Amino acid sequence: MENPFVRKMERHVRLAPEDRAVLDGLGRQHVRHVAARQDIEGQQSDPSHTHLILDGWACRYKQFPDGRRAIVALLLPGDLCDPFVFRRAHMDHAIGALTSVTVARIAPDQLGDAIRGRPAVEECLWREMLATTALHREWIASVGRRSAIERLAHLFCELHLRLARVGLADGMTLPMPVTQPDLADALGQTSVHINRTLKELRISGLVALRSRRLTIRDLDGLMERGLFDPAYLQLS
Amino acid sequence: MENPFVRKMERHVRLAPEDRAVLDGLGRQHVRHVAARQDIEGQQSDPSHTHLILDGWACRYKQFPDGRRAIVALLLPGDLCDPFVFRRAHMDHAIGALTSVTVARIAPDQLGDAIRGRPAVEECLWREMLATTALHREWIASVGRRSAIERLAHLFCELHLRLARVGLADGMTLPMPVTQPDLADALGQTSVHINRTLKELRISGLVALRSRRLTIRDLDGLMERGLFDPAYLQLS
DNA sequence: ACGACGACTTAACACAGGTTGGCGCACGTT
DNA sequence: AACGTGCGCCAACCTGTGTTAAGTCGTCGT
C-alpha cells in the first residue's frame, strides 16, 4: 500500500516506477507516533529533520504571549512539514498534532538524494511548493475579506479537494477530526461563532457534520457560498 | 549605484564581486514603467517573465467577483514578483502597482543562468524565498488573531525592517506612499477604521504620518503594541 | 448502570469594527 | 480665481462577531 505522499505527487507529474519507489521509501523509515496536542516541532527550535505526515492531522501555528493561537496551515496526510530544512532555517512557528499522528522523519540529504538525477521528482516537489504558497495566499484573502460563513465554506471545499487528492475522501464525505476551537484558530474566529456558522451551513442544506465526518450535501452550493475557485491549487 | 535587489541579497550571504555583478545585471535590462493603479500582471495570465521592483510599491492581490479586494502581499523595491515563473504556473492572483513603479523584466532562463555555478547566488535566492513564506505566515496570524491596532503597528514594524534592508529608511522615517484604502485591503479592514487606528497610534505618541512619510517616534513601543518579533524575517 | 469528562450547543449581552455620508484640504487644470 | 478631484478625517449609527456562562450529548472506564 503506497503512502499518501506518493499519491499526491502523482497528481503533479507522471512518475516512473523507480521515482515512485524513491518517494515511497521516504515514508517508510523512522516512523514515529505523536499524541494529539503534542508538538512535532517547537516554536524556537532549529529543526535538523523534516517530517512527512502519514496519518492524522497536524497544524502549523503561532502562539502569542497572551495565549492567543493562530493556526496558519493545516497539515494532512501526505504533507511535508518543512521541505526547507536543508537550508537550516530557524523556526518562527510550531508544528503541532491536532489528532494523534504518525510521521516519518526525513533527513535533509535524503531529500537531496531523492531529487538527484530524477527530474520528475524534483518537478513534483516544486509543484507541491507552489501549491503550498498559493494556499497561503488564499488563507490571507480568506481571513482578510471573507465573512464567517464564506470562510468556513471555503475551508471545507479546500479540504475536500486536498483529501480527495490523497484518496482520503469517500465520495462527498471526508474525515473532520478537529475540534471547533481548532477550526476557530484556523479561521480567525471563536469556537462559539464557528458553531453558529456550522449550524447555518447545516440548515441551508450544504453540509452535514456527524461523529467527526463531514458530508457535503451540495458541493456547487458550498463552492458558491465560499467564493471557491479550485484553480489556485494548481492541479495542472 | 547598485539596485535595491543586490542590497537586499547581501543581507543574506556574503557575495563575491562577480555574484554582485550578475545580480545587478538582472535589474538593468528591460526596464519598464507602470503607472499607479495599473496591473503589472493580470489575475488570469500565464506569465512568461518575472519582474523585479526597482522603484515604487506594488502588491499581490485577489479581486472578488463582488468587488472586494484582498491584498495578500506588499512588494517593495528589491522584491521579485514571481521567482517561480520557470515552473510556468498559472496566476491565481494579480500584481498591481500601488504607486507608479519601475520594474525590470527578467526571463526565466536569466535567473537560471545567474544561479548556475554560483552557489552564493542560489543560496541567497533560497533565503529570500524562506523569508517570503515566513512573511505570508505572519500575515495570516496577523489578520487572524491581531486586533486592529496591533495589526497596523505590526505592519509598520515590518515595513521599517524591510525598507531599512534596502536602504530606503531614513533612520526612523520611511516612505509610506499608499492610501488608507490600500492599507485597509492589506490588513482586512475598512479605510475608516484604518483612519481611526492611525489616530490612536498618533495620539499615543508611537508614530507620525505626514505627506506620505511615516516617522516612528517610539520603535520599542510600536513593536510591543504590535506583538512584533523580528526573528521571523530570517535575517540570519 | 453510573459517573466523569470532553466536546458541542445555545442564549444574552457587549463591543470592535463596518457603513454611510459629509466636510475640508491640497493640488492640478483651465 | 474658480473649479474638480482624490484623499484624509470625523461623527452617528448599525451589525457581525466576541464573551460569558449555562446546559446537553456521547463516549469511555469501572
Short mmCIF file of C-alpha atoms (C1' of nucleotides) in Angstrom, two decimals:
data_model
loop_
_atom_site.label_atom_id
_atom_site.label_comp_id
_atom_site.label_asym_id
_atom_site.label_seq_id
_atom_site.Cartn_x
_atom_site.Cartn_y
_atom_site.Cartn_z
CA MET A 1 0.00 0.00 0.00
CA GLU A 2 1.56 3.29 -1.12
CA ASN A 3 1.81 6.19 1.24
CA PRO A 4 -0.33 9.31 0.72
CA PHE A 5 2.70 11.36 -0.25
CA VAL A 6 3.23 9.31 -3.40
CA ARG A 7 -0.43 9.52 -4.28
CA LYS A 8 -0.34 13.29 -4.06
CA MET A 9 2.87 13.64 -6.04
CA GLU A 10 1.45 11.59 -8.85
CA ARG A 11 -1.18 14.27 -9.30
CA HIS A 12 1.53 16.72 -10.26
CA VAL A 13 3.58 14.75 -12.79
CA ARG A 14 3.84 11.31 -14.29
CA LEU A 15 6.26 9.23 -12.23
CA ALA A 16 8.35 6.27 -13.35
CA PRO A 17 8.25 3.18 -11.10
CA GLU A 18 11.68 3.99 -9.64
CA ASP A 19 10.60 7.58 -8.92
CA ARG A 20 7.62 6.21 -7.10
CA ALA A 21 9.77 3.78 -5.17
CA VAL A 22 12.11 6.54 -4.06
CA LEU A 23 9.27 8.71 -2.83
CA ASP A 24 7.62 5.77 -1.16
CA GLY A 25 10.86 4.92 0.61
CA LEU A 26 10.96 8.35 2.24
CA GLY A 27 7.82 7.49 4.13
CA ARG A 28 8.96 4.07 5.32
CA GLN A 29 11.87 4.99 7.56
CA HIS A 30 11.94 6.37 11.08
CA VAL A 31 8.20 6.19 11.54
CA ARG A 32 7.10 7.79 14.78
CA HIS A 33 3.82 8.42 16.59
CA VAL A 34 2.85 11.70 18.18
CA ALA A 35 -0.08 12.01 20.53
CA ALA A 36 -2.83 14.55 19.92
CA ARG A 37 -2.00 18.07 21.12
CA GLN A 38 1.73 17.38 21.30
CA ASP A 39 4.22 19.41 19.32
CA ILE A 40 6.03 17.75 16.45
CA GLU A 41 8.38 20.70 16.24
CA GLY A 42 8.64 23.51 18.79
CA GLN A 43 8.41 27.21 18.07
CA GLN A 44 12.01 28.04 18.96
CA SER A 45 13.77 25.01 17.55
CA ASP A 46 16.29 24.69 14.74
CA PRO A 47 14.99 21.53 13.14
CA SER A 48 17.52 19.14 11.69
CA HIS A 49 14.96 16.89 10.02
CA THR A 50 11.67 17.28 8.27
CA HIS A 51 8.56 15.21 8.83
CA LEU A 52 6.13 13.62 6.45
CA ILE A 53 2.59 13.21 7.76
CA LEU A 54 1.45 9.65 7.13
CA ASP A 55 -1.73 9.64 9.18
CA GLY A 56 -3.71 12.13 11.23
CA TRP A 57 -3.91 15.92 11.08
CA ALA A 58 -1.39 18.47 12.28
CA CYS A 59 -1.06 22.22 12.01
CA ARG A 60 1.45 24.99 11.70
CA TYR A 61 0.69 27.55 14.39
CA LYS A 62 1.93 30.64 16.15
CA GLN A 63 1.30 31.17 19.82
CA PHE A 64 1.06 34.70 21.19
CA PRO A 65 2.42 35.62 24.61
CA ASP A 66 -1.10 36.15 25.96
CA GLY A 67 -2.28 32.72 24.87
CA ARG A 68 -3.97 33.50 21.58
CA ARG A 69 -3.17 30.90 18.94
CA ALA A 70 -3.18 31.39 15.19
CA ILE A 71 -3.20 28.28 13.01
CA VAL A 72 -1.56 29.31 9.76
CA ALA A 73 -1.79 25.99 7.93
CA LEU A 74 -3.37 22.57 8.23
CA LEU A 75 -1.13 19.59 7.52
CA LEU A 76 -2.88 16.49 6.18
CA PRO A 77 -1.59 13.02 5.34
CA GLY A 78 0.90 13.31 2.53
CA ASP A 79 2.03 16.79 3.55
CA LEU A 80 5.67 17.59 4.18
CA CYS A 81 6.23 19.66 7.29
CA ASP A 82 9.23 21.58 6.14
CA PRO A 83 10.80 21.00 2.76
CA PHE A 84 13.27 23.77 3.53
CA VAL A 85 15.16 22.08 6.37
CA PHE A 86 18.25 21.71 4.28
CA ARG A 87 18.58 25.49 4.44
CA ARG A 88 18.81 25.23 8.23
CA ALA A 89 16.29 27.94 8.85
CA HIS A 90 15.19 28.91 12.33
CA MET A 91 11.58 28.03 13.16
CA ASP A 92 9.32 31.05 13.55
CA HIS A 93 6.33 28.90 14.41
CA ALA A 94 5.49 25.48 15.83
CA ILE A 95 4.05 22.35 14.30
CA GLY A 96 1.53 20.58 16.47
CA ALA A 97 -0.51 17.41 16.20
CA LEU A 98 -4.25 18.09 16.19
CA THR A 99 -5.13 14.40 16.32
CA SER A 100 -2.79 11.56 17.07
CA VAL A 101 -0.41 11.46 14.16
CA THR A 102 2.11 9.15 12.55
CA VAL A 103 5.02 10.80 10.84
CA ALA A 104 8.18 9.74 9.08
CA ARG A 105 11.37 11.61 9.95
CA ILE A 106 13.36 12.56 6.87
CA ALA A 107 16.94 13.76 6.91
CA PRO A 108 17.78 16.71 4.66
CA ASP A 109 20.16 14.79 2.43
CA GLN A 110 17.61 12.05 1.90
CA LEU A 111 15.51 14.63 0.10
CA GLY A 112 18.55 15.77 -1.83
CA ASP A 113 19.39 12.20 -2.81
CA ALA A 114 15.82 11.60 -3.93
CA ILE A 115 15.97 14.56 -6.28
CA ARG A 116 19.41 13.97 -7.72
CA GLY A 117 19.11 12.58 -11.22
CA ARG A 118 15.34 12.36 -11.06
CA PRO A 119 13.88 15.41 -12.76
CA ALA A 120 10.33 14.17 -12.29
CA VAL A 121 10.80 14.03 -8.53
CA GLU A 122 12.30 17.49 -8.46
CA GLU A 123 9.47 18.76 -10.61
CA CYS A 124 6.73 17.43 -8.39
CA LEU A 125 8.38 18.76 -5.24
CA TRP A 126 8.49 22.19 -6.86
CA ARG A 127 4.87 21.99 -7.85
CA GLU A 128 3.99 21.00 -4.34
CA MET A 129 5.76 24.09 -3.05
CA LEU A 130 3.88 26.29 -5.49
CA ALA A 131 0.58 24.82 -4.36
CA THR A 132 1.51 25.44 -0.73
CA THR A 133 2.27 29.10 -1.24
CA ALA A 134 -0.91 29.51 -3.27
CA LEU A 135 -2.72 28.06 -0.29
CA HIS A 136 -1.09 30.59 2.00
CA ARG A 137 -2.26 33.41 -0.22
CA GLU A 138 -5.77 32.06 -0.30
CA TRP A 139 -5.83 31.90 3.50
CA ILE A 140 -4.74 35.53 3.78
CA ALA A 141 -7.52 36.53 1.40
CA SER A 142 -9.97 34.39 3.34
CA VAL A 143 -9.26 35.76 6.77
CA GLY A 144 -8.94 39.27 5.39
CA ARG A 145 -12.01 39.59 3.24
CA ARG A 146 -14.37 36.65 3.56
CA SER A 147 -17.26 36.59 6.04
CA ALA A 148 -17.54 33.86 8.65
CA ILE A 149 -19.77 31.62 6.56
CA GLU A 150 -17.74 32.17 3.41
CA ARG A 151 -14.57 31.25 5.23
CA LEU A 152 -15.92 28.03 6.60
CA ALA A 153 -17.47 27.04 3.28
CA HIS A 154 -14.19 27.81 1.56
CA LEU A 155 -12.19 25.75 4.02
CA PHE A 156 -14.48 22.77 3.57
CA CYS A 157 -14.07 22.96 -0.20
CA GLU A 158 -10.32 23.17 0.18
CA LEU A 159 -10.19 20.18 2.50
CA HIS A 160 -12.43 18.17 0.22
CA LEU A 161 -10.03 18.71 -2.67
CA ARG A 162 -6.89 18.10 -0.64
CA LEU A 163 -8.20 14.94 0.97
CA ALA A 164 -9.59 13.59 -2.29
CA ARG A 165 -6.16 14.07 -3.80
CA VAL A 166 -4.66 11.57 -1.37
CA GLY A 167 -7.57 9.18 -1.53
CA LEU A 168 -8.99 10.05 1.89
CA ALA A 169 -12.34 11.40 0.76
CA ASP A 170 -15.09 8.85 0.45
CA GLY A 171 -17.08 10.49 -2.31
CA MET A 172 -18.65 13.52 -0.68
CA THR A 173 -17.80 12.64 2.88
CA LEU A 174 -14.47 13.32 4.49
CA PRO A 175 -12.85 12.91 7.88
CA MET A 176 -13.00 16.04 10.01
CA PRO A 177 -11.18 15.05 13.18
CA VAL A 178 -10.56 18.53 14.57
CA THR A 179 -12.43 20.34 17.31
CA GLN A 180 -14.34 23.56 16.83
CA PRO A 181 -11.75 25.59 18.75
CA ASP A 182 -9.17 24.27 16.27
CA LEU A 183 -11.29 25.44 13.35
CA ALA A 184 -11.72 28.78 15.10
CA ASP A 185 -7.97 29.31 15.41
CA ALA A 186 -7.54 28.41 11.75
CA LEU A 187 -10.23 30.81 10.56
CA GLY A 188 -9.52 33.69 12.93
CA GLN A 189 -12.74 33.39 14.93
CA THR A 190 -14.13 31.99 18.16
CA SER A 191 -15.42 28.47 18.60
CA VAL A 192 -18.84 29.81 19.53
CA HIS A 193 -19.14 31.57 16.23
CA ILE A 194 -17.83 28.56 14.34
CA ASN A 195 -20.65 26.65 15.93
CA ARG A 196 -23.25 29.23 14.85
CA THR A 197 -21.87 29.25 11.32
CA LEU A 198 -21.80 25.48 11.15
CA LYS A 199 -25.44 25.45 12.12
CA GLU A 200 -26.22 27.89 9.33
CA LEU A 201 -24.42 25.71 6.77
CA ARG A 202 -26.29 22.68 8.07
CA ILE A 203 -29.70 24.39 7.97
CA SER A 204 -29.18 25.63 4.44
CA GLY A 205 -28.55 22.03 3.43
CA LEU A 206 -24.98 22.47 2.29
CA VAL A 207 -23.19 20.11 4.69
CA ALA A 208 -23.75 17.62 7.47
CA LEU A 209 -21.25 17.01 10.25
CA ARG A 210 -21.57 14.00 12.49
CA SER A 211 -19.13 11.99 14.55
CA ARG A 212 -16.04 13.59 13.05
CA ARG A 213 -17.10 13.12 9.48
CA LEU A 214 -18.22 15.88 7.15
CA THR A 215 -20.64 15.17 4.34
CA ILE A 216 -21.02 17.73 1.60
CA ARG A 217 -24.65 17.70 0.52
CA ASP A 218 -24.36 20.33 -2.18
CA LEU A 219 -20.85 20.91 -3.48
CA ASP A 220 -21.78 23.56 -6.03
CA GLY A 221 -23.73 25.47 -3.44
CA LEU A 222 -20.87 25.22 -0.98
CA MET A 223 -18.36 26.45 -3.54
CA GLU A 224 -20.58 29.39 -4.38
CA ARG A 225 -21.13 30.24 -0.72
CA GLY A 226 -17.38 30.23 -0.12
CA LEU A 227 -16.38 32.01 -3.35
CA PHE A 228 -14.27 28.94 -4.02
CA ASP A 229 -12.26 28.69 -7.22
CA PRO A 230 -10.29 25.43 -7.39
CA ALA A 231 -7.78 26.89 -9.84
CA TYR A 232 -5.44 28.10 -7.12
CA LEU A 233 -4.39 24.64 -6.05
CA GLN A 234 -2.51 24.27 -9.32
CA LEU A 235 -3.58 20.75 -10.09
CA SER A 236 -2.22 21.22 -13.57
CA MET B 1 24.61 52.88 -7.96
CA GLU B 2 23.54 49.34 -7.11
CA ASN B 3 19.92 48.32 -7.36
CA PRO B 4 17.92 47.52 -4.21
CA PHE B 5 17.80 43.83 -5.09
CA VAL B 6 21.56 43.48 -4.66
CA ARG B 7 21.47 45.39 -1.40
CA LYS B 8 18.87 43.02 -0.02
CA MET B 9 20.62 39.88 -1.20
CA GLU B 10 23.81 40.94 0.50
CA ARG B 11 21.97 40.77 3.79
CA HIS B 12 21.52 37.05 3.30
CA VAL B 13 25.02 35.90 2.32
CA ARG B 14 28.42 37.28 1.51
CA LEU B 15 28.65 37.88 -2.23
CA ALA B 16 31.75 37.93 -4.41
CA PRO B 17 32.09 40.88 -6.81
CA GLU B 18 31.03 38.72 -9.78
CA ASP B 19 27.99 37.46 -7.89
CA ARG B 20 27.04 41.04 -7.21
CA ALA B 21 27.56 41.97 -10.83
CA VAL B 22 25.33 39.15 -12.02
CA LEU B 23 22.51 40.14 -9.67
CA ASP B 24 22.93 43.77 -10.55
CA GLY B 25 22.73 42.94 -14.24
CA LEU B 26 19.30 41.38 -13.76
CA GLY B 27 17.94 44.78 -12.80
CA ARG B 28 19.47 46.69 -15.67
CA GLN B 29 17.70 45.12 -18.64
CA HIS B 30 14.21 45.67 -19.98
CA VAL B 31 13.35 48.42 -17.53
CA ARG B 32 9.74 49.46 -17.79
CA HIS B 33 7.44 51.96 -16.05
CA VAL B 34 3.97 51.15 -14.83
CA ALA B 35 1.52 53.86 -13.78
CA ALA B 36 -0.12 53.79 -10.36
CA ARG B 37 -3.17 51.51 -10.16
CA GLN B 38 -2.23 49.59 -13.30
CA ASP B 39 -1.67 45.84 -13.25
CA ILE B 40 1.84 44.53 -13.74
CA GLU B 41 0.44 41.03 -14.15
CA GLY B 42 -3.22 40.17 -14.56
CA GLN B 43 -5.15 37.67 -12.47
CA GLN B 44 -5.73 35.16 -15.25
CA SER B 45 -2.43 35.36 -17.06
CA ASP B 46 0.25 32.74 -17.57
CA PRO B 47 3.29 34.92 -17.06
CA SER B 48 6.35 34.17 -19.15
CA HIS B 49 8.62 36.56 -17.30
CA THR B 50 9.13 37.73 -13.78
CA HIS B 51 9.54 41.34 -12.66
CA LEU B 52 11.93 42.94 -10.24
CA ILE B 53 10.65 46.05 -8.50
CA LEU B 54 13.26 48.82 -8.79
CA ASP B 55 11.23 51.73 -7.52
CA GLY B 56 7.74 52.31 -6.12
CA TRP B 57 5.36 49.99 -4.32
CA ALA B 58 3.23 47.19 -5.75
CA CYS B 59 1.03 44.49 -4.30
CA ARG B 60 -0.13 40.96 -4.85
CA TYR B 61 -3.91 40.95 -4.65
CA LYS B 62 -7.03 38.91 -5.24
CA GLN B 63 -10.19 40.52 -6.51
CA PHE B 64 -13.53 39.01 -5.59
CA PRO B 65 -16.45 38.97 -8.03
CA ASP B 66 -18.37 41.50 -5.91
CA GLY B 67 -15.52 43.99 -5.88
CA ARG B 68 -13.87 43.22 -2.57
CA ARG B 69 -10.09 43.24 -2.84
CA ALA B 70 -7.64 41.37 -0.64
CA ILE B 71 -4.02 42.45 -0.75
CA VAL B 72 -2.00 39.38 0.19
CA ALA B 73 1.48 40.89 -0.04
CA LEU B 74 3.22 44.20 -0.44
CA LEU B 75 6.07 44.34 -2.96
CA LEU B 76 8.78 46.90 -2.23
CA PRO B 77 11.86 47.92 -4.19
CA GLY B 78 14.17 44.93 -4.40
CA ASP B 79 11.33 42.41 -4.35
CA LEU B 80 10.96 39.78 -7.04
CA CYS B 81 7.39 39.40 -8.25
CA ASP B 82 7.49 35.75 -9.06
CA PRO B 83 10.63 33.69 -8.68
CA PHE B 84 8.67 30.64 -9.78
CA VAL B 85 7.95 31.64 -13.37
CA PHE B 86 10.26 29.00 -14.70
CA ARG B 87 7.74 26.43 -13.46
CA ARG B 88 5.13 28.03 -15.74
CA ALA B 89 2.48 28.23 -13.09
CA HIS B 90 -0.90 29.76 -13.73
CA MET B 91 -1.54 33.04 -11.87
CA ASP B 92 -4.16 32.74 -9.15
CA HIS B 93 -3.89 36.44 -8.28
CA ALA B 94 -2.85 39.73 -9.83
CA ILE B 95 0.10 42.02 -9.24
CA GLY B 96 -0.78 45.69 -9.27
CA ALA B 97 1.16 48.93 -8.93
CA LEU B 98 0.11 50.93 -5.87
CA THR B 99 2.26 53.89 -6.82
CA SER B 100 3.94 54.48 -10.14
CA VAL B 101 6.56 51.78 -10.38
CA THR B 102 9.67 50.95 -12.35
CA VAL B 103 10.36 47.27 -12.92
CA ALA B 104 12.87 45.15 -14.75
CA ARG B 105 11.54 42.25 -16.79
CA ILE B 106 13.52 39.07 -16.24
CA ALA B 107 13.31 35.98 -18.40
CA PRO B 108 13.18 32.60 -16.62
CA ASP B 109 16.48 31.34 -18.00
CA GLN B 110 18.23 34.54 -16.96
CA LEU B 111 17.53 33.53 -13.39
CA GLY B 112 18.72 30.01 -14.14
CA ASP B 113 21.90 31.32 -15.70
CA ALA B 114 22.54 33.58 -12.73
CA ILE B 115 22.36 30.62 -10.37
CA ARG B 116 24.39 28.16 -12.37
CA GLY B 117 27.85 27.77 -10.89
CA ARG B 118 27.22 30.45 -8.27
CA PRO B 119 26.24 28.77 -5.02
CA ALA B 120 26.12 32.08 -3.18
CA VAL B 121 23.51 33.41 -5.58
CA GLU B 122 21.46 30.26 -5.30
CA GLU B 123 21.74 30.41 -1.52
CA CYS B 124 20.51 33.97 -1.23
CA LEU B 125 17.59 33.34 -3.58
CA TRP B 126 16.58 30.42 -1.37
CA ARG B 127 16.85 32.52 1.75
CA GLU B 128 14.75 35.18 0.12
CA MET B 129 12.07 32.59 -0.58
CA LEU B 130 12.13 31.42 3.01
CA ALA B 131 11.71 34.98 4.23
CA THR B 132 8.78 35.47 1.87
CA THR B 133 6.88 32.44 3.11
CA ALA B 134 7.60 33.44 6.70
CA LEU B 135 6.04 36.77 5.86
CA HIS B 136 2.96 35.04 4.49
CA ARG B 137 2.59 33.08 7.71
CA GLU B 138 2.95 36.23 9.77
CA TRP B 139 0.23 37.94 7.73
CA ILE B 140 -2.14 35.03 8.29
CA ALA B 141 -1.52 35.23 12.02
CA SER B 142 -1.96 38.99 11.91
CA VAL B 143 -5.26 39.07 10.13
CA GLY B 144 -6.47 36.07 12.09
CA ARG B 145 -5.60 37.00 15.63
CA ARG B 146 -4.30 40.53 15.99
CA SER B 147 -6.57 43.49 16.81
CA ALA B 148 -6.78 46.49 14.50
CA ILE B 149 -4.15 48.49 16.31
CA GLU B 150 -1.83 45.52 16.71
CA ARG B 151 -2.06 44.78 13.01
CA LEU B 152 -1.20 48.28 11.96
CA ALA B 153 1.65 48.54 14.45
CA HIS B 154 2.97 45.20 13.26
CA LEU B 155 2.81 46.22 9.62
CA PHE B 156 4.70 49.42 10.31
CA CYS B 157 7.44 47.47 12.09
CA GLU B 158 7.64 45.03 9.20
CA LEU B 159 7.89 47.80 6.63
CA HIS B 160 10.51 49.58 8.67
CA LEU B 161 12.70 46.50 8.65
CA ARG B 162 12.12 45.67 5.01
CA LEU B 163 12.77 49.20 3.80
CA ALA B 164 15.83 49.64 6.00
CA ARG B 165 17.20 46.45 4.47
CA VAL B 166 17.28 48.06 1.03
CA GLY B 167 18.47 51.43 2.27
CA LEU B 168 15.15 53.20 1.88
CA ALA B 169 14.53 54.07 5.51
CA ASP B 170 15.98 57.36 6.65
CA GLY B 171 16.62 56.49 10.28
CA MET B 172 13.18 56.25 11.82
CA THR B 173 11.26 57.73 8.94
CA LEU B 174 10.17 55.78 5.90
CA PRO B 175 8.20 56.39 2.74
CA MET B 176 4.54 55.39 3.03
CA PRO B 177 3.15 56.14 -0.40
CA VAL B 178 -0.05 54.11 -0.16
CA THR B 179 -3.57 55.32 0.54
CA GLN B 180 -5.62 54.31 3.54
CA PRO B 181 -7.94 52.12 1.43
CA ASP B 182 -4.81 50.26 0.30
CA LEU B 183 -3.75 49.69 3.89
CA ALA B 184 -7.29 48.57 4.65
CA ASP B 185 -7.24 45.92 1.94
CA ALA B 186 -3.88 44.70 3.19
CA LEU B 187 -5.00 44.43 6.80
CA GLY B 188 -8.51 43.12 6.21
CA GLN B 189 -10.32 46.23 7.42
CA THR B 190 -12.06 49.36 6.16
CA SER B 191 -10.30 52.61 5.41
CA VAL B 192 -12.43 54.37 8.00
CA HIS B 193 -11.17 52.10 10.70
CA ILE B 194 -7.60 52.39 9.49
CA ASN B 195 -8.03 56.10 9.94
CA ARG B 196 -9.32 55.70 13.49
CA THR B 197 -6.49 53.33 14.34
CA LEU B 198 -3.89 55.62 12.82
CA LYS B 199 -5.17 58.41 15.01
CA GLU B 200 -4.83 56.21 18.06
CA LEU B 201 -1.23 55.35 17.20
CA ARG B 202 -0.53 59.02 16.65
CA ILE B 203 -2.12 60.12 19.93
CA SER B 204 -0.22 57.54 21.92
CA GLY B 205 2.98 59.01 20.51
CA LEU B 206 4.12 55.92 18.63
CA VAL B 207 4.17 57.24 15.07
CA ALA B 208 3.62 60.35 12.96
CA LEU B 209 2.38 60.23 9.39
CA ARG B 210 2.66 63.32 7.20
CA SER B 211 2.81 63.83 3.47
CA ARG B 212 3.38 60.18 2.65
CA ARG B 213 6.16 59.70 5.13
CA LEU B 214 5.90 57.72 8.32
CA THR B 215 8.06 58.59 11.31
CA ILE B 216 8.35 56.08 14.08
CA ARG B 217 8.59 58.02 17.33
CA ASP B 218 8.94 55.04 19.66
CA LEU B 219 10.09 51.84 17.98
CA ASP B 220 10.12 49.72 21.12
CA GLY B 221 6.62 50.87 21.99
CA LEU B 222 5.42 50.15 18.47
CA MET B 223 6.92 46.66 18.47
CA GLU B 224 5.28 45.92 21.78
CA ARG B 225 1.93 47.26 20.60
CA GLY B 226 2.09 45.04 17.51
CA LEU B 227 3.49 41.93 19.21
CA PHE B 228 6.33 42.22 16.73
CA ASP B 229 9.19 39.73 16.85
CA PRO B 230 11.75 40.46 14.11
CA ALA B 231 13.04 36.88 14.17
CA TYR B 232 10.62 35.70 11.51
CA LEU B 233 12.28 37.64 8.73
CA GLN B 234 15.23 35.24 8.93
CA LEU B 235 17.95 37.86 8.69
CA SER B 236 20.43 35.20 9.70
"C1'" DA C 1 -25.80 1.20 35.05
"C1'" DC C 2 -23.23 5.06 36.60
"C1'" DG C 3 -20.28 8.92 36.75
"C1'" DA C 4 -16.84 11.75 34.62
"C1'" DC C 5 -15.03 14.10 31.04
"C1'" DG C 6 -14.60 16.39 26.69
"C1'" DA C 7 -16.76 18.42 23.09
"C1'" DC C 8 -20.88 20.55 21.17
"C1'" DT C 9 -24.83 23.80 21.58
"C1'" DT C 10 -27.36 27.73 22.88
"C1'" DA C 11 -28.73 32.24 24.83
"C1'" DA C 12 -27.94 37.03 26.47
"C1'" DC C 13 -25.23 40.60 26.28
"C1'" DA C 14 -21.12 43.55 24.87
"C1'" DC C 15 -18.18 45.72 21.74
"C1'" DA C 16 -14.87 46.13 17.84
"C1'" DG C 17 -15.19 47.35 13.64
"C1'" DG C 18 -18.29 48.23 9.39
"C1'" DT C 19 -21.41 51.62 6.91
"C1'" DT C 20 -22.91 55.87 5.37
"C1'" DG C 21 -22.38 60.34 4.47
"C1'" DG C 22 -20.48 64.85 5.00
"C1'" DC C 23 -16.55 68.23 5.42
"C1'" DG C 24 -12.12 70.12 4.28
"C1'" DC C 25 -7.60 70.41 2.48
"C1'" DA C 26 -4.02 70.12 -1.14
"C1'" DC C 27 -3.09 70.12 -5.69
"C1'" DG C 28 -3.65 70.29 -10.63
"C1'" DT C 29 -6.29 72.35 -14.59
"C1'" DT C 30 -8.30 75.98 -17.01
"C1'" DA D 1 -9.65 82.87 -9.17
"C1'" DA D 2 -12.58 79.21 -9.83
"C1'" DC D 3 -13.29 74.55 -10.17
"C1'" DG D 4 -12.74 69.47 -9.85
"C1'" DT D 5 -10.71 65.53 -7.80
"C1'" DG D 6 -8.64 62.47 -4.61
"C1'" DC D 7 -7.65 61.70 -0.19
"C1'" DG D 8 -7.75 62.32 4.82
"C1'" DC D 9 -10.75 62.96 8.61
"C1'" DC D 10 -14.76 62.54 11.50
"C1'" DA D 11 -19.42 61.53 13.60
"C1'" DA D 12 -23.63 58.73 14.11
"C1'" DC D 13 -25.40 54.69 13.72
"C1'" DC D 14 -25.51 49.64 12.83
"C1'" DT D 15 -24.17 44.73 12.85
"C1'" DG D 16 -21.21 40.70 12.86
"C1'" DT D 17 -18.66 38.54 15.85
"C1'" DG D 18 -16.68 38.08 20.62
"C1'" DT D 19 -17.71 36.96 25.65
"C1'" DT D 20 -19.58 34.62 29.31
"C1'" DA D 21 -21.97 31.22 31.19
"C1'" DA D 22 -25.11 27.57 31.23
"C1'" DG D 23 -26.72 23.43 29.64
"C1'" DT D 24 -26.68 18.81 26.79
"C1'" DC D 25 -24.88 14.93 24.50
"C1'" DG D 26 -21.79 10.99 23.66
"C1'" DT D 27 -18.20 8.05 24.98
"C1'" DC D 28 -15.41 5.56 27.96
"C1'" DG D 29 -13.89 3.37 32.19
"C1'" DT D 30 -15.44 0.99 36.19
#
